[in-house]
Short mmCIF file of C-alpha atoms and ligand atoms in Angstrom, two decimals:
data_model
loop_
_atom_site.label_atom_id
_atom_site.label_comp_id
_atom_site.label_asym_id
_atom_site.label_seq_id
_atom_site.Cartn_x
_atom_site.Cartn_y
_atom_site.Cartn_z
CA MET A 224 0.34 0.10 0.18
CA THR A 225 1.28 3.37 -0.87
CA ALA A 226 -0.36 6.05 2.18
CA LYS A 227 -1.96 9.07 -0.27
CA ILE A 228 -0.31 12.34 0.88
CA LEU A 229 -2.04 14.16 3.65
CA ASP A 230 -1.08 18.10 1.58
CA GLY A 231 -2.02 20.72 4.02
CA ASN A 232 -0.45 23.84 1.60
CA ALA A 233 -3.15 22.88 -0.06
CA LEU A 234 -5.69 22.98 2.64
CA SER A 235 -4.55 25.54 4.36
CA ALA A 236 -4.99 27.66 0.15
CA LYS A 237 -8.76 26.86 0.59
CA LEU A 238 -9.26 27.68 3.87
CA ARG A 239 -7.33 30.97 3.94
CA ALA A 240 -9.94 31.82 0.98
CA SER A 241 -12.95 31.43 3.23
CA LEU A 242 -10.76 33.06 5.72
CA ARG A 243 -10.01 36.29 4.11
CA HIS A 244 -13.32 36.49 3.27
CA ARG A 245 -14.57 36.70 7.08
CA ALA A 246 -12.02 39.25 7.59
CA ALA A 247 -13.35 41.45 4.23
CA GLU A 248 -17.26 40.85 5.99
CA LEU A 249 -15.93 42.20 9.60
CA ALA A 250 -13.39 45.16 8.96
CA ALA A 251 -16.40 46.22 6.61
CA GLN A 252 -18.75 45.53 9.93
CA GLY A 253 -15.77 47.75 11.08
CA CYS A 254 -14.05 45.55 12.58
CA ARG A 255 -10.79 44.00 10.84
CA PRO A 256 -8.90 41.71 12.83
CA GLY A 257 -6.44 42.54 14.41
CA LEU A 258 -2.87 40.10 15.56
CA ALA A 259 0.34 41.55 17.56
CA VAL A 260 2.62 39.17 17.69
CA ILE A 261 6.06 40.40 20.75
CA LEU A 262 10.45 38.52 19.22
CA VAL A 263 12.11 38.81 22.04
CA GLY A 264 16.22 38.24 20.73
CA GLU A 265 17.28 37.51 17.35
CA ASN A 266 16.89 33.81 16.89
CA PRO A 267 16.60 33.16 13.68
CA ALA A 268 14.21 30.77 13.35
CA SER A 269 12.04 32.79 15.59
CA GLN A 270 12.58 35.36 12.66
CA VAL A 271 11.37 33.82 10.05
CA TYR A 272 8.43 31.90 11.95
CA VAL A 273 7.51 35.79 13.10
CA ARG A 274 8.03 36.54 8.91
CA ASN A 275 5.76 34.30 7.81
CA LYS A 276 3.46 35.13 10.20
CA ILE A 277 2.38 38.30 8.88
CA LYS A 278 2.61 37.60 5.83
CA ALA A 279 -0.08 35.11 5.92
CA CYS A 280 -1.62 38.09 7.74
CA GLU A 281 -1.65 41.29 5.10
CA ALA A 282 -2.05 38.04 2.68
CA VAL A 283 -5.78 37.31 4.19
CA GLY A 284 -6.13 41.13 5.33
CA VAL A 285 -6.32 41.09 8.37
CA HIS A 286 -3.97 43.80 10.30
CA SER A 287 -0.72 42.73 11.76
CA GLU A 288 2.00 44.44 14.16
CA LYS A 289 5.12 43.68 14.55
CA TYR A 290 7.16 44.62 18.21
CA GLU A 291 10.39 43.39 18.15
CA PHE A 292 12.79 43.70 21.49
CA PRO A 293 16.37 43.12 22.34
CA ALA A 294 17.99 39.93 23.85
CA ASP A 295 18.89 41.83 26.41
CA THR A 296 15.30 43.62 27.20
CA PRO A 297 14.06 43.57 30.39
CA PRO A 298 10.96 41.26 31.08
CA GLU A 299 8.70 44.08 32.46
CA LYS A 300 8.98 46.55 29.39
CA VAL A 301 7.57 42.95 27.54
CA LEU A 302 5.49 42.88 29.75
CA ASN A 303 3.76 46.37 29.48
CA LYS A 304 4.00 45.83 25.95
CA ILE A 305 1.47 43.20 26.47
CA ALA A 306 -0.67 44.99 28.84
CA ALA A 307 -1.53 47.96 26.11
CA LEU A 308 -1.60 45.55 23.95
CA ASN A 309 -4.12 43.97 26.46
CA ALA A 310 -6.59 47.04 26.25
CA ASP A 311 -6.49 47.62 22.47
CA PRO A 312 -9.89 47.14 20.75
CA LYS A 313 -7.48 47.47 17.39
CA ILE A 314 -5.92 44.29 18.41
CA HIS A 315 -7.30 40.90 19.00
CA GLY A 316 -4.38 38.37 18.67
CA ILE A 317 -1.47 38.62 21.22
CA LEU A 318 1.56 35.66 19.93
CA VAL A 319 4.18 35.40 21.94
CA GLN A 320 7.24 33.77 20.03
CA LEU A 321 9.30 31.79 22.07
CA PRO A 322 12.01 30.71 22.93
CA LEU A 323 12.31 34.00 25.21
CA PRO A 324 15.95 35.04 26.86
CA LYS A 325 16.58 33.10 29.88
CA GLN A 326 15.78 36.51 32.25
CA PHE A 327 12.30 35.34 30.73
CA ASP A 328 9.78 33.75 33.17
CA GLU A 329 8.34 31.95 29.84
CA ASP A 330 4.66 30.97 32.00
CA ALA A 331 4.37 34.64 33.57
CA VAL A 332 4.78 36.23 30.13
CA LEU A 333 3.01 33.81 27.78
CA GLU A 334 -0.42 34.05 32.11
CA ALA A 335 -0.09 37.67 31.53
CA ILE A 336 -1.15 37.44 27.85
CA SER A 337 -5.41 38.45 28.09
CA PRO A 338 -7.06 34.90 27.46
CA GLU A 339 -9.64 36.53 24.62
CA LYS A 340 -6.63 37.07 22.57
CA ASP A 341 -4.73 34.31 23.46
CA VAL A 342 -4.85 33.05 20.34
CA ASP A 343 -2.32 30.66 20.25
CA GLY A 344 -4.22 28.56 22.93
CA PHE A 345 -1.61 28.65 25.93
CA HIS A 346 -2.56 31.15 29.08
CA ALA A 347 -3.42 28.57 31.70
CA GLU A 348 -7.18 29.69 31.48
CA ASN A 349 -7.13 28.25 27.81
CA VAL A 350 -5.28 24.94 28.95
CA GLY A 351 -8.45 24.59 31.47
CA LEU A 352 -11.34 24.80 28.78
CA LEU A 353 -10.13 22.98 26.78
CA ALA A 354 -9.60 20.19 29.02
CA GLN A 355 -13.06 20.91 30.17
CA GLY A 356 -14.62 20.14 26.92
CA HIS A 357 -15.37 23.56 25.62
CA PRO A 358 -12.32 25.45 24.07
CA ARG A 359 -11.70 29.30 23.34
CA PHE A 360 -8.86 29.27 21.52
CA ILE A 361 -7.52 25.76 20.46
CA SER A 362 -3.41 26.17 19.92
CA CYS A 363 -2.71 25.83 16.45
CA THR A 364 -0.94 23.17 15.71
CA PRO A 365 -3.15 20.13 17.00
CA TYR A 366 -6.24 22.59 15.67
CA GLY A 367 -4.60 22.24 12.51
CA ILE A 368 -4.20 18.75 12.70
CA MET A 369 -7.87 17.51 13.81
CA GLU A 370 -8.64 20.18 10.36
CA MET A 371 -6.98 17.53 8.21
CA LEU A 372 -8.61 14.78 9.29
CA LYS A 373 -11.86 16.68 9.71
CA SER A 374 -10.91 16.87 5.91
CA GLU A 375 -10.15 13.72 4.97
CA GLY A 376 -13.51 12.19 6.56
CA VAL A 377 -11.00 10.34 9.45
CA SER A 378 -12.84 8.73 11.93
CA LEU A 379 -11.46 9.24 15.62
CA LYS A 380 -13.86 7.65 17.45
CA GLY A 381 -12.97 4.64 19.06
CA LYS A 382 -9.78 4.24 17.09
CA GLU A 383 -6.47 3.37 18.80
CA ALA A 384 -4.97 6.59 18.71
CA VAL A 385 -1.39 7.62 19.50
CA VAL A 386 0.69 10.83 20.11
CA VAL A 387 4.11 10.33 20.59
CA GLY A 388 5.19 13.92 22.29
CA ARG A 389 4.06 15.53 25.07
CA SER A 390 4.66 19.28 25.18
CA ASN A 391 2.11 22.36 26.03
CA ILE A 392 2.21 23.35 22.41
CA VAL A 393 1.79 20.08 20.52
CA GLY A 394 1.69 16.73 22.37
CA LYS A 395 -0.41 17.93 25.58
CA PRO A 396 -4.07 19.63 23.87
CA MET A 397 -3.48 16.82 20.47
CA THR A 398 -4.24 14.16 23.62
CA LEU A 399 -7.21 17.01 24.47
CA LEU A 400 -8.32 17.02 21.49
CA LEU A 401 -8.53 13.62 20.65
CA ILE A 402 -9.92 12.59 24.25
CA GLY A 403 -12.92 14.87 22.78
CA ALA A 404 -13.07 13.22 19.21
CA SER A 405 -13.91 9.96 21.02
CA ALA A 406 -10.61 8.03 20.71
CA THR A 407 -8.53 5.99 23.05
CA VAL A 408 -5.45 7.96 23.57
CA THR A 409 -2.35 6.51 24.46
CA VAL A 410 0.73 9.01 24.58
CA CYS A 411 3.89 8.56 24.72
CA HIS A 412 7.50 10.63 25.90
CA SER A 413 10.65 10.26 26.84
CA GLN A 414 10.43 7.33 30.03
CA THR A 415 8.16 5.53 27.32
CA ARG A 416 9.23 2.27 27.70
CA ASP A 417 8.61 0.15 23.66
CA LEU A 418 7.89 2.95 21.96
CA ALA A 419 7.31 0.29 19.20
CA PHE A 420 5.03 -2.17 20.79
CA HIS A 421 2.60 1.98 21.48
CA THR A 422 2.72 3.08 17.82
CA ARG A 423 2.14 -0.08 16.72
CA ARG A 424 -1.00 -0.38 17.36
CA ALA A 425 -2.85 3.20 16.46
CA ASP A 426 -4.55 3.79 13.64
CA ILE A 427 -4.17 7.48 14.34
CA LEU A 428 -0.15 7.77 15.07
CA VAL A 429 1.43 11.93 15.52
CA ALA A 430 4.00 12.27 15.87
CA ALA A 431 5.76 15.55 17.89
CA VAL A 432 9.09 15.19 18.99
CA GLY A 433 12.02 16.85 16.80
CA ARG A 434 14.11 13.60 16.41
CA PRO A 435 15.15 13.18 12.83
CA LYS A 436 12.65 10.01 11.14
CA MET A 437 12.68 8.18 14.65
CA ILE A 438 9.18 6.75 13.14
CA THR A 439 10.00 4.22 10.86
CA GLY A 440 7.70 1.88 8.56
CA GLY A 441 8.33 -1.01 11.32
CA MET A 442 6.81 0.73 13.91
CA VAL A 443 3.80 1.83 11.40
CA LYS A 444 0.29 -0.38 11.89
CA PRO A 445 -1.11 -1.19 8.24
CA GLY A 446 -3.14 1.58 6.47
CA ALA A 447 -2.82 4.25 9.48
CA VAL A 448 -3.65 7.37 9.88
CA VAL A 449 0.62 9.35 10.36
CA ILE A 450 0.77 12.69 11.31
CA ASP A 451 4.21 14.23 11.03
CA VAL A 452 4.32 17.44 13.75
CA GLY A 453 8.58 17.75 13.21
CA ILE A 454 10.61 19.66 11.51
CA ASN A 455 14.02 18.92 11.87
CA ARG A 456 17.29 20.28 9.85
CA LEU A 457 19.10 17.73 8.16
CA PRO A 458 22.71 17.95 7.87
CA ASP A 459 22.85 18.73 4.63
CA GLY A 460 20.62 21.15 5.10
CA LYS A 461 16.58 19.99 4.20
CA LEU A 462 13.76 19.31 6.51
CA CYS A 463 12.64 16.47 7.42
CA GLY A 464 9.98 15.03 9.87
CA ASP A 465 10.17 13.19 13.08
CA VAL A 466 8.89 10.20 10.69
CA ASP A 467 10.73 8.06 8.17
CA PHE A 468 8.36 9.24 4.80
CA GLU A 469 9.81 6.86 3.13
CA SER A 470 9.05 3.50 5.08
CA ALA A 471 6.07 4.98 6.71
CA LYS A 472 4.32 6.52 3.68
CA GLU A 473 4.49 2.43 1.93
CA VAL A 474 2.47 0.95 4.92
CA ALA A 475 0.30 4.03 6.14
CA SER A 476 -2.61 5.23 4.61
CA LEU A 477 -2.74 8.67 4.89
CA ILE A 478 0.48 10.69 5.48
CA THR A 479 1.27 13.79 6.02
CA PRO A 480 4.38 15.36 4.85
CA VAL A 481 7.49 17.79 5.70
CA PRO A 482 7.40 20.02 4.79
CA GLY A 483 4.17 20.42 3.37
CA GLY A 484 2.43 19.22 6.34
CA VAL A 485 1.48 20.34 9.55
CA GLY A 486 3.59 23.30 9.18
CA PRO A 487 0.87 25.57 7.43
CA MET A 488 -1.93 24.47 9.41
CA THR A 489 -0.66 25.49 12.00
CA ILE A 490 -0.36 29.39 10.98
CA THR A 491 -3.32 29.00 9.19
CA MET A 492 -5.65 28.40 12.21
CA LEU A 493 -3.41 31.07 13.86
CA LEU A 494 -5.18 33.32 11.81
CA ALA A 495 -8.31 31.26 11.25
CA ASN A 496 -8.03 32.90 15.71
CA THR A 497 -7.36 35.76 15.36
CA ILE A 498 -10.56 36.08 13.13
CA GLU A 499 -12.65 34.34 15.62
CA GLY A 500 -11.08 36.39 18.60
CA ALA A 501 -12.78 39.28 16.14
CA VAL A 502 -15.60 37.37 15.89
CA ARG A 503 -16.29 37.70 19.95
CA ALA A 504 -15.53 41.12 20.21
CA ALA A 505 -17.39 42.91 18.52
CA GLY A 506 -20.23 40.73 19.96
CA LYS A 507 -21.59 38.17 16.75
P1 LIG B 73 9.72 19.45 23.06
O1 LIG B 73 10.39 19.05 22.96
O2 LIG B 73 8.94 19.99 23.66
O3 LIG B 73 8.77 18.65 23.01
C1 LIG B 73 8.83 17.06 23.32
C2 LIG B 73 8.66 15.56 23.22
O4 LIG B 73 9.14 14.84 22.84
C3 LIG B 73 8.43 15.49 24.72
O5 LIG B 73 7.59 15.78 25.82
C4 LIG B 73 9.69 15.01 25.12
O6 LIG B 73 9.17 13.83 26.12
C5 LIG B 73 9.52 13.82 23.52
N1 LIG B 73 10.46 12.86 22.69
C6 LIG B 73 12.10 13.40 23.29
N2 LIG B 73 12.82 12.08 22.57
C7 LIG B 73 11.92 11.57 22.30
C8 LIG B 73 11.47 9.31 22.10
N3 LIG B 73 12.73 9.42 22.24
N4 LIG B 73 10.73 8.53 22.12
C9 LIG B 73 9.74 9.97 22.48
N5 LIG B 73 8.99 11.09 22.99
C10 LIG B 73 10.38 11.44 23.45
O7 LIG B 73 8.90 20.25 21.84
P2 LIG B 73 7.80 20.88 21.03
O8 LIG B 73 5.82 19.90 21.18
O9 LIG B 73 7.79 21.41 20.85
O10 LIG B 73 8.09 20.00 19.70
C11 LIG B 73 8.42 18.75 18.64
C12 LIG B 73 8.17 19.13 17.27
O11 LIG B 73 7.53 19.18 16.39
C13 LIG B 73 9.96 19.68 16.88
O12 LIG B 73 10.24 19.31 16.02
C14 LIG B 73 10.25 21.05 16.42
O13 LIG B 73 10.08 21.95 15.71
C15 LIG B 73 8.18 20.41 15.89
N6 LIG B 73 6.78 21.67 16.33
C16 LIG B 73 6.18 21.77 14.49
C17 LIG B 73 5.11 22.83 14.81
C18 LIG B 73 4.51 23.12 12.84
O14 LIG B 73 3.72 23.52 12.66
N7 LIG B 73 4.24 21.44 12.07
C19 LIG B 73 4.94 23.92 15.42
C20 LIG B 73 5.94 22.79 16.59
C21 LIG B 73 6.33 22.30 17.07
P3 LIG B 73 10.21 14.32 27.50
O15 LIG B 73 8.79 14.58 28.00
O16 LIG B 73 9.94 12.77 28.30
O17 LIG B 73 11.30 15.05 28.36
#
């Protein structure tokens, strides 16, 4: 069997076209959606991510503001900016690009963002709402994965789902969404004893680890849906995922590539969350 490839670029283009339409409607009603992005330091990967997010905003008609601070900025300065943005009616989403320099308490910064503008879904209040099954903002990567599964009509009810990775950004919210969709979920991490034992049972396998090609075809159940969140740079400069795409695609029924899979969907859901924030702010 050779798997069907789940093209995140194509699905993103489709979703962004409808988001563009929604943003224009809101703008016509005097509530143009707005996103503020805060970048601290000169991390080259973060600079690329922020540039891509701003470009995506422009392309769908979401107003964007970028605030850059040098790496040695005292945390109070960034917290003051967040407080000003919390009170700014033009802004419906606030995103602080992670990681932050070491003088910052990342949790404290994320908690300073108003939960009503927390479009990354990292605020404890939003994580709690997701855990209770009443999400306000869902973190963008797991949200994008759920949209990908929906677009292919993948049924989750009663299925065995295995999530490899338990980070707050991907693994944990992904787990909560899969439970909410009535899958039976196993979460694996660095202390899991026999990873392949678990992955081979998965009807839906989500890899979010950050280790190039660690999930090989032999670790995949025949016919499984394989979602590869990992973004790893190989010594030759090429990007690859956590899944060994070449061997896994011969076993899976559906698989996401890297690049061009989950990555573009993450930014698309950031736009969706910002527009959703604007809709709520406008009381529509
Ligand atoms: P983290 O480093 O925060 O988490 C990695 C997780 O993998 C941890 O839970 C860790 O376990 C687990 N892990 C590490 N080694 C193993 C192992 N040998 N076996 C099983 N589990 C292991 O990473 P993130 O969740 O932030 O990101 C994961 C990957 O996804 C990265 O490549 C990142 O670049 C990418 N990413 C891609 C996005 C996209 O839009 N496509 C968005 C966000 C991230 P433990 O908890 O025990 O340490």
